[in-house]
XYZ file of C-alpha atoms in Angstrom:
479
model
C 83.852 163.643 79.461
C 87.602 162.321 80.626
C 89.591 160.084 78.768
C 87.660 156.957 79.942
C 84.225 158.570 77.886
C 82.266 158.649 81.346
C 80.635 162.226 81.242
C 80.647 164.491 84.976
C 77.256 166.150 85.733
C 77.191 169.540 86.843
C 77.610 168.454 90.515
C 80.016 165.899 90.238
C 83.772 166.911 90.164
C 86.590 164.851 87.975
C 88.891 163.781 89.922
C 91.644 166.221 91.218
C 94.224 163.276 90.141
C 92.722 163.396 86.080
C 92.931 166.985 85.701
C 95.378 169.893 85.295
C 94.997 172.409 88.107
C 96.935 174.917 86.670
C 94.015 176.489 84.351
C 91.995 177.051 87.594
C 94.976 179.390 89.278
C 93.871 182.378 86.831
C 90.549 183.695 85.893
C 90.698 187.093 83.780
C 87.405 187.980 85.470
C 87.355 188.202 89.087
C 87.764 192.168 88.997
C 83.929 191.950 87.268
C 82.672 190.860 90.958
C 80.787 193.339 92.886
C 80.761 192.336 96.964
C 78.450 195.197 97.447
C 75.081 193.556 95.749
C 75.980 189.836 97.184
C 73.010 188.849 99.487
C 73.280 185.317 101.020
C 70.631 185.893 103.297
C 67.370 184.857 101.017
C 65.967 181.633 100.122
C 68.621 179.821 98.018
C 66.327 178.481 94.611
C 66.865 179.943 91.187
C 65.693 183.105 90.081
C 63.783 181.807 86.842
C 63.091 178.539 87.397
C 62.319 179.118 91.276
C 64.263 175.346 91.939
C 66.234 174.590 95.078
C 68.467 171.687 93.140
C 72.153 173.250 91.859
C 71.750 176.538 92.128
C 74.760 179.192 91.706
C 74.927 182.929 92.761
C 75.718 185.406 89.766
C 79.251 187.134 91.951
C 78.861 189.989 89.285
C 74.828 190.921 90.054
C 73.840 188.987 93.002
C 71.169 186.706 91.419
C 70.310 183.204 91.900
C 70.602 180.496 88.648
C 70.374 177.310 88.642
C 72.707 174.864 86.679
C 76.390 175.498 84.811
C 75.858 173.260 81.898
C 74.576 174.056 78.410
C 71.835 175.668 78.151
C 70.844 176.018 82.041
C 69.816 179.641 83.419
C 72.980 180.164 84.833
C 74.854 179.713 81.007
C 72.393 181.463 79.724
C 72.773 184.452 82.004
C 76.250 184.568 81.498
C 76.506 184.731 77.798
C 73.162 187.492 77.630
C 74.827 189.630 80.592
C 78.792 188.849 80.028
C 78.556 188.105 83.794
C 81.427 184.923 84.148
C 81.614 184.362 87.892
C 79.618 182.035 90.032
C 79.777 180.363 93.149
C 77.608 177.423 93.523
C 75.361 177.888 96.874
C 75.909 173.988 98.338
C 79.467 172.978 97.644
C 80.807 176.794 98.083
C 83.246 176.200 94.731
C 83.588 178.828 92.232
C 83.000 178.273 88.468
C 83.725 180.418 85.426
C 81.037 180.341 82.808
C 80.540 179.780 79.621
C 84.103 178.370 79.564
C 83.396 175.950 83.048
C 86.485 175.886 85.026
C 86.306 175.899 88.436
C 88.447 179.389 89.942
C 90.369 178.204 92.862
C 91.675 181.428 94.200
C 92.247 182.896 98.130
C 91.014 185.859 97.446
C 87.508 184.548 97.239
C 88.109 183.426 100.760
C 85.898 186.220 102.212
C 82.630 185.601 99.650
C 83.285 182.144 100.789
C 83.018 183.157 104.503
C 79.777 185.320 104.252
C 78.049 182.285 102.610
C 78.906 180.344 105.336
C 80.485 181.935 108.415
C 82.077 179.295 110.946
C 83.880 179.755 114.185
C 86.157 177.956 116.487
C 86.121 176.895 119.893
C 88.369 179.141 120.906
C 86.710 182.207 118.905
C 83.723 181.732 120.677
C 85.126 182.103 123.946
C 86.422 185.354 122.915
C 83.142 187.079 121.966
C 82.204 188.122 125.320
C 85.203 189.872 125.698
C 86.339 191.350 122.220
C 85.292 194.737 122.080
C 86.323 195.765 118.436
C 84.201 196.999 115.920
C 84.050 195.174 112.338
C 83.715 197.087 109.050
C 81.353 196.706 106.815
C 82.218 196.315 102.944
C 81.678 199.498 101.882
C 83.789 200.878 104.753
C 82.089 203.661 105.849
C 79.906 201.705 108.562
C 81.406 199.874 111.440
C 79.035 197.366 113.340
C 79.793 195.221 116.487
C 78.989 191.082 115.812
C 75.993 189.952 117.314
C 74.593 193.951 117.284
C 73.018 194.145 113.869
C 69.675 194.709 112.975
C 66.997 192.257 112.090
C 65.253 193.319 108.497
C 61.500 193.335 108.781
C 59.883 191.582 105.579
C 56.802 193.160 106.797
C 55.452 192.026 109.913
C 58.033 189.957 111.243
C 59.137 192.100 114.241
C 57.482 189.873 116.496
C 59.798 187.187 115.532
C 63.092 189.542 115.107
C 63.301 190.691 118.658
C 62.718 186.567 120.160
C 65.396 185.868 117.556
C 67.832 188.615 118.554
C 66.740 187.611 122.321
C 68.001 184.517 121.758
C 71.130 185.132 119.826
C 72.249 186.878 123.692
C 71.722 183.917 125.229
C 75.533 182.261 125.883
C 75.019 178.676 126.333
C 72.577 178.609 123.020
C 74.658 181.207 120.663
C 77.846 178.840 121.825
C 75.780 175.720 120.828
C 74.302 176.941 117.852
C 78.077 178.796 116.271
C 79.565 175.247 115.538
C 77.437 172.968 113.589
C 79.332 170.269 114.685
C 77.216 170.477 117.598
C 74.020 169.388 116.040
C 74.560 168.362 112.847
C 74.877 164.433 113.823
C 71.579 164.373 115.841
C 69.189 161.724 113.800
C 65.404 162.334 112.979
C 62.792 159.621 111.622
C 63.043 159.214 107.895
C 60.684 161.551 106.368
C 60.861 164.097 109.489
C 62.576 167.375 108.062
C 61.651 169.552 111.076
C 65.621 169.704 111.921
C 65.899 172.247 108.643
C 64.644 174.975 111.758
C 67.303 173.727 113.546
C 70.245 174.497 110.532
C 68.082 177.717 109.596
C 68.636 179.235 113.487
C 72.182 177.959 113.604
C 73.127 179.752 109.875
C 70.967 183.051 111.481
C 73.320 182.691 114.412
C 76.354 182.667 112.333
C 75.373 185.324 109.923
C 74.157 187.816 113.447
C 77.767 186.877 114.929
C 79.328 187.147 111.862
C 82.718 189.563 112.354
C 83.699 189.807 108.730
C 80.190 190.413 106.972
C 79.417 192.388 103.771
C 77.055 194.622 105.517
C 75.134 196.166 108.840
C 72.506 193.849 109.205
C 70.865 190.409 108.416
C 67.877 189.314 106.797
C 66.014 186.127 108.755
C 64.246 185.195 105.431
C 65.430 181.540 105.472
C 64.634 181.342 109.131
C 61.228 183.381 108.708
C 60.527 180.802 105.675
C 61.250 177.448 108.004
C 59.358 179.113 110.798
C 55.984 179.376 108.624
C 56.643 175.781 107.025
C 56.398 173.790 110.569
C 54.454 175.996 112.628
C 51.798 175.016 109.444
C 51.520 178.673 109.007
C 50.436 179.655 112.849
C 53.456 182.280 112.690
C 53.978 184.386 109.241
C 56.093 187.435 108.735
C 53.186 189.125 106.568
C 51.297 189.682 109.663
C 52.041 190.534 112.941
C 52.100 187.975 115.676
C 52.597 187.719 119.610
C 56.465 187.176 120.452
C 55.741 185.048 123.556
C 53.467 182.320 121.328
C 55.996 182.519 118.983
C 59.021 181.567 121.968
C 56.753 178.988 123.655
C 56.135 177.526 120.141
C 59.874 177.954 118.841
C 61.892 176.824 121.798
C 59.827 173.597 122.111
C 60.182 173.388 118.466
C 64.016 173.191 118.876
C 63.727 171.302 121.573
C 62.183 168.436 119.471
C 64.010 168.674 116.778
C 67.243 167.770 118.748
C 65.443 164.698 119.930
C 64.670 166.675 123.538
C 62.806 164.612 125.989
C 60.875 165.611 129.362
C 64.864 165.380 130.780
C 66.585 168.587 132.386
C 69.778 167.486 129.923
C 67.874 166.302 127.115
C 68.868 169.425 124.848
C 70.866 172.543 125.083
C 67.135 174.160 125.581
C 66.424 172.501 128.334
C 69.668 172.884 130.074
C 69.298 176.979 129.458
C 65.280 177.623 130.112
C 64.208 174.511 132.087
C 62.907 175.558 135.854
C 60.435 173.383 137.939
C 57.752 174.488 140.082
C 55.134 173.113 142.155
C 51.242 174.041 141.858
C 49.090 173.991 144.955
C 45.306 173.672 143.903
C 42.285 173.727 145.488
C 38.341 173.635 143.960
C 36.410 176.765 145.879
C 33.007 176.037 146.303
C 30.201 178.137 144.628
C 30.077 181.496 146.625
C 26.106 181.995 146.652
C 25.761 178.218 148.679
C 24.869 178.360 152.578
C 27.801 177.874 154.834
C 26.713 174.202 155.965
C 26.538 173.425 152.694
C 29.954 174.867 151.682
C 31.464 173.074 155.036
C 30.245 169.651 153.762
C 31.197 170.077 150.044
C 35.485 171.353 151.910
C 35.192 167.354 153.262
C 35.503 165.894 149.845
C 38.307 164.799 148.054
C 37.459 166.521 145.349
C 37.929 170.440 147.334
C 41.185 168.930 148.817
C 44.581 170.658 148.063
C 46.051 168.622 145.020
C 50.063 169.189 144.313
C 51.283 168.750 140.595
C 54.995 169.271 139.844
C 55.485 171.492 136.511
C 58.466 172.137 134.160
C 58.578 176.049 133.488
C 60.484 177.100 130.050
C 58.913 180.929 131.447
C 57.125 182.588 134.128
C 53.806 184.286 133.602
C 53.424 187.378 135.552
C 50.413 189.318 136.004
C 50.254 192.868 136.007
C 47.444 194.318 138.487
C 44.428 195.541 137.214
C 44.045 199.297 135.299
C 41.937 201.980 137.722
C 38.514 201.772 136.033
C 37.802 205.464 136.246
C 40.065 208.455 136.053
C 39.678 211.765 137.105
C 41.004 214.909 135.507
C 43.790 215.046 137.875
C 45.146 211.213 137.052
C 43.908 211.178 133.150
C 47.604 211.318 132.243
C 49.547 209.025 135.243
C 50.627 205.443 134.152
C 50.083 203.332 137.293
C 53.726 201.702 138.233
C 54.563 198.562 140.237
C 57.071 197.016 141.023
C 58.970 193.768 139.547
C 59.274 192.155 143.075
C 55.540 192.855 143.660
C 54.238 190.697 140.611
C 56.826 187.983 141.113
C 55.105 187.490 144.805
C 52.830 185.257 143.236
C 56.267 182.113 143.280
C 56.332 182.853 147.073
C 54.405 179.791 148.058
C 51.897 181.962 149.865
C 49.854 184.049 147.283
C 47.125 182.572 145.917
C 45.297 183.240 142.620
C 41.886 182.511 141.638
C 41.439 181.297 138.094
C 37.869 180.606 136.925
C 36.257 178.128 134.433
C 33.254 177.561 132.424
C 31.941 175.999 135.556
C 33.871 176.004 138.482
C 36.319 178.486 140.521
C 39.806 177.117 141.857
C 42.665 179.275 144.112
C 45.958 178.121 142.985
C 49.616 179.140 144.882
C 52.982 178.568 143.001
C 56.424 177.367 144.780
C 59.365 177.731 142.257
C 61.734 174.237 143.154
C 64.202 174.759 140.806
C 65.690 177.621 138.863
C 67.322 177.747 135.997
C 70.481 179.269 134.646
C 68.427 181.827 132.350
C 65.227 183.063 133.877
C 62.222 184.080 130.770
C 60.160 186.457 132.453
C 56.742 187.087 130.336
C 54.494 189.992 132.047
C 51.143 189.503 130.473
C 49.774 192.624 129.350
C 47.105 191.809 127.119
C 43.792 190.269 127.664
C 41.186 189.031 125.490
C 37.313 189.399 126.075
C 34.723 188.496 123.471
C 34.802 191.917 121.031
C 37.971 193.072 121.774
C 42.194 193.016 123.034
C 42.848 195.176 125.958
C 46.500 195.915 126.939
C 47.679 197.265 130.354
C 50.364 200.104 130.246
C 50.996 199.277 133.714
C 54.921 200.181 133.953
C 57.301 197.843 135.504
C 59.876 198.720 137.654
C 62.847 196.501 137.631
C 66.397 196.928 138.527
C 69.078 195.640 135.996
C 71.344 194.052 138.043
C 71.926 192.177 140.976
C 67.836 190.855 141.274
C 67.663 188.289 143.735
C 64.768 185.380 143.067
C 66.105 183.482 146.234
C 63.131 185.468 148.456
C 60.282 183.709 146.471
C 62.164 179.947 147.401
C 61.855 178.207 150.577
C 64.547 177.656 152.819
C 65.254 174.016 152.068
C 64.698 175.142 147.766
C 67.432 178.106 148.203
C 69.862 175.404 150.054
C 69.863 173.112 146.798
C 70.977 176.884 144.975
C 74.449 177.952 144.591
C 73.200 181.531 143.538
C 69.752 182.926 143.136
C 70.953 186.201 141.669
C 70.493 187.471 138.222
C 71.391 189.879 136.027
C 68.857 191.167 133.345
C 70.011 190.357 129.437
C 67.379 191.307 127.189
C 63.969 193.215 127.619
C 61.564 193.510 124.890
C 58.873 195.979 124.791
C 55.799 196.865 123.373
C 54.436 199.960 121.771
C 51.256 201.015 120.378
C 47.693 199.726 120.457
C 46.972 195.983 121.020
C 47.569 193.975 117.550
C 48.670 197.010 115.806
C 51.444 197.842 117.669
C 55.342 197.157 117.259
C 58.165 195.453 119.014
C 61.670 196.620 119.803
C 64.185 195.170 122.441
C 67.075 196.356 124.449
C 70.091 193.956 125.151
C 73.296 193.927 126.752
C 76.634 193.507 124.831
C 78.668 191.673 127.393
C 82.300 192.704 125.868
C 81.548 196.680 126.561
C 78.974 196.330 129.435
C 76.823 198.871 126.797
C 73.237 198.590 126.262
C 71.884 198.920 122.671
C 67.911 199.785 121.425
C 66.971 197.443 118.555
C 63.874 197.965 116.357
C 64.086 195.734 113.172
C 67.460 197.469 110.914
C 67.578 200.275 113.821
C 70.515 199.938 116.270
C 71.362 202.578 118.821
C 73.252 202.963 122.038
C 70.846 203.576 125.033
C 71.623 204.127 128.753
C 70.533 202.204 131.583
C 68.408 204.095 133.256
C 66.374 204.168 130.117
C 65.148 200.474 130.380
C 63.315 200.554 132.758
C 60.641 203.408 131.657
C 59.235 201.167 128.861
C 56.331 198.960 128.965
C 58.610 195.866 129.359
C 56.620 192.478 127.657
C 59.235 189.837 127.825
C 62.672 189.875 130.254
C 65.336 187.457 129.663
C 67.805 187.220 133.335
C 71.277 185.985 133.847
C 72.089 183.724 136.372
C 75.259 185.265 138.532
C 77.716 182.255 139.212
């Protein structure tokens, strides 16, 4: 209560001009805080009462509590446990309690930071060229920003590599690293969907984060906005397919920044967005006599229709597994290569697809690519009992891949460069829906590849890429 008798709520500050700073400078108990067991990466709500509203962080033990004033968990923590400093989650102040000053003092500065990491302009166009390591707090382990692992809650790996995928991705790390970015983009009242947008940025922050606490990051927050408004389609307590999960999460994003059907309508857009053009035709049914087929190829209906399609990916299809092996090939993966799968963009391939009731041959003509090319290679396919996957190895260079062969003439003209450069490759191991995910990706600043599975990061070479059973391929566009 100040000297006017109106009484401050735990949220509300007195102002700076009504009170003596000077008892804030010192606080006897800022050696009691332990850096090592501070977490920031879990859902922020209270530990007891499990509420989201005014909730502080214990600095000596980590926990969550919600409140500072008499009687609240976090008062009543610190007088049971003698634990006196707390930093309150939204306004990133620091409090003493029971005696509830607020600590103003620099060399919270770094707590401060791994709450909420932020980076200038001109940071961020240093992280594709700064090469130095960053120490973790306990200073034996040294990590590199945007190379830390992904913990897996328990199924979740399907998520973690898209995630980490993504994090590679220049134009939407940049975007996402300053929330001044995003944070002024306006959604219908009642529409909270944008929380997945804050939840990725903070994720990006915390993966690119140069002065963190520790080795790796936990996606919890992002994991728990993901299951809210996908309505539970994606959960990290079972496992999940990684290209659903992009499809659904980049169109997700894409939404929530009030995207249209507009190549510039979002940064998502800008990155992913390609067009193509699909070339249909109806095939008449094969056991009809020929007279009868000619006579049905003079309809409108069998007539080539055209239909212009926005691509976020490309779905490539692996050729089909030899039925029967002898003893001689039992143990020989079949190979192909990536050029022969991507033949089916060249305008001239056609594919049959088949319906309930009728048959049509469809051919694909890329018009438009964009600066980052998805690549999905569809491995698994689903009959009535069961999933079958295709081990089918691809064989891809890393560098210097060319897409301007599948474009026309007059579609490569409109291109200032058709070559790419490969980014991030995710893989697949194991049987079909029991299996796990890992990803390799290139850290620009040393040219070095790196193996991620979940909290696992290790240097890889090269050549080692391309022997797995690649899933999902994220390319570069060369300028």
């Amino acid at each position: 209560m100040n000297a006017n008798g109106r009484q401050y709520s735990d949220d509300e500050e007195e102002p700076s001009s009504k009170k003596s700073r000077t008892e804030f400078l010192l606080c006897p108990y800022l050696d009691t805080i332990n850096r090592q067991v501070l977490d920031f990466d879990f859902e922020k709500l209270c530990s007891i009462s499990l509420s989201r509203i005014n909730v502080y962080a214990c600095l000596v033990c980590g926990k969550y509590f919600q409140g500072r004033g008499t009687n609240t968990h976090a008062y009543t923590h610190s007088i049971a446990e003698s634990h006196h400093v707390f930093l309150n989650l939204h306004t990133l102040k620091f409090y003493c309690l029971p005696d509830n000053y607020e600590i103003i003092d620099s060399s919270l500065d770094d707590i401060k930071y791994v709450l909420n990491p932020t980076f200038t302009e001109e940071q961020i166009l240093m992280l594709d060229t700064n090469d130095k390591l960053s120490r973790a707090i306990d200073g034996s382990s040294f990590y590199r920003p945007g190379i830390v692992g992904l913990n897996n809650i328990k199924a979740n790996d399907y998520c973690n590599v898209i995630l980490q995928a993504l994090s590679h991705v220049t134009p939407i790390r940049n975007f996402y690293l300053r929330e001044e970015n995003y944070m002024k983009v306006k959604r219908p009242p009642g529409d909270s969907s944008f929380l997945l947008v804050q939840r990725f940025g903070e994720l990006m922050r915390k993966l690119w984060n140069p002065r963190n606490f520790k080795t790796h990051v936990s996606p919890h927050e992002m994991l728990q906005a993901v299951v809210l408004w996908s309505h539970k389609r994606f959960q990290f307590t079972s496992q999940g397919d990684p290209i659903d999960f992009l499809s659904w999460f980049l169109n997700a994003l894409h939404r929530a920044l009030n995207g249209t059907k507009k190549a510039d309508s979002s940064i998502i857009h800008k990155t992913f967005l390609g067009h193509m053009r699909i070339h249909t035709r109806k095939i008449p049914p094969v056991d009809l006599e020929e007279k009868e087929k000619y006579r049905l190829l003079q309809l409108s209906e069998y007539a080539v229709s055209v239909t212009e399609s926005p691509f976020l990916y490309l779905t490539c299809d692996l050729p089909p597994p030899p039925l029967f092996k002898d003893e001689i090939l039992e143990n020989i993966i079949p190979q192909v290569s990536l050029s022969s799968i991507l033949e089916k963009f060249n305008n001239q391939t056609e594919k049959e697809y088949k319906t309930y009731k009728d048959n049509f041959l469809k051919r694909f003509e890329i018009t438009q690519l964009p600066p980052y090319l998805i690549i999905y290679i569809k491995r698994f396919t689903k009959n009535t009992f069961f999933t079958e996957k295709n081990r089918t190895i691809v064989n891809f260079p890393i560098k210097n891949i060319d897409f301007g062969e599948y474009l026309s003439n007059e579609v490569k003209a409109r291109h200032s460069s058709t070559t790419y450069d490969l980014i991030a490759n995710i893989i697949h191991d194991g049987e079909p829906e029991k299996g796990t995910y890992r990803m390799h990706v290139l850290h620009k600043a040393t040219g070095q590849w790196f193996e991620m599975q979940d909290l696992h990061v290790t240097e890889i070479l090269p050549q080692m890429i391309t022997l797995s059973e690649a899933y999902i391929q994220v390319y570069e566009l060369k300028m």
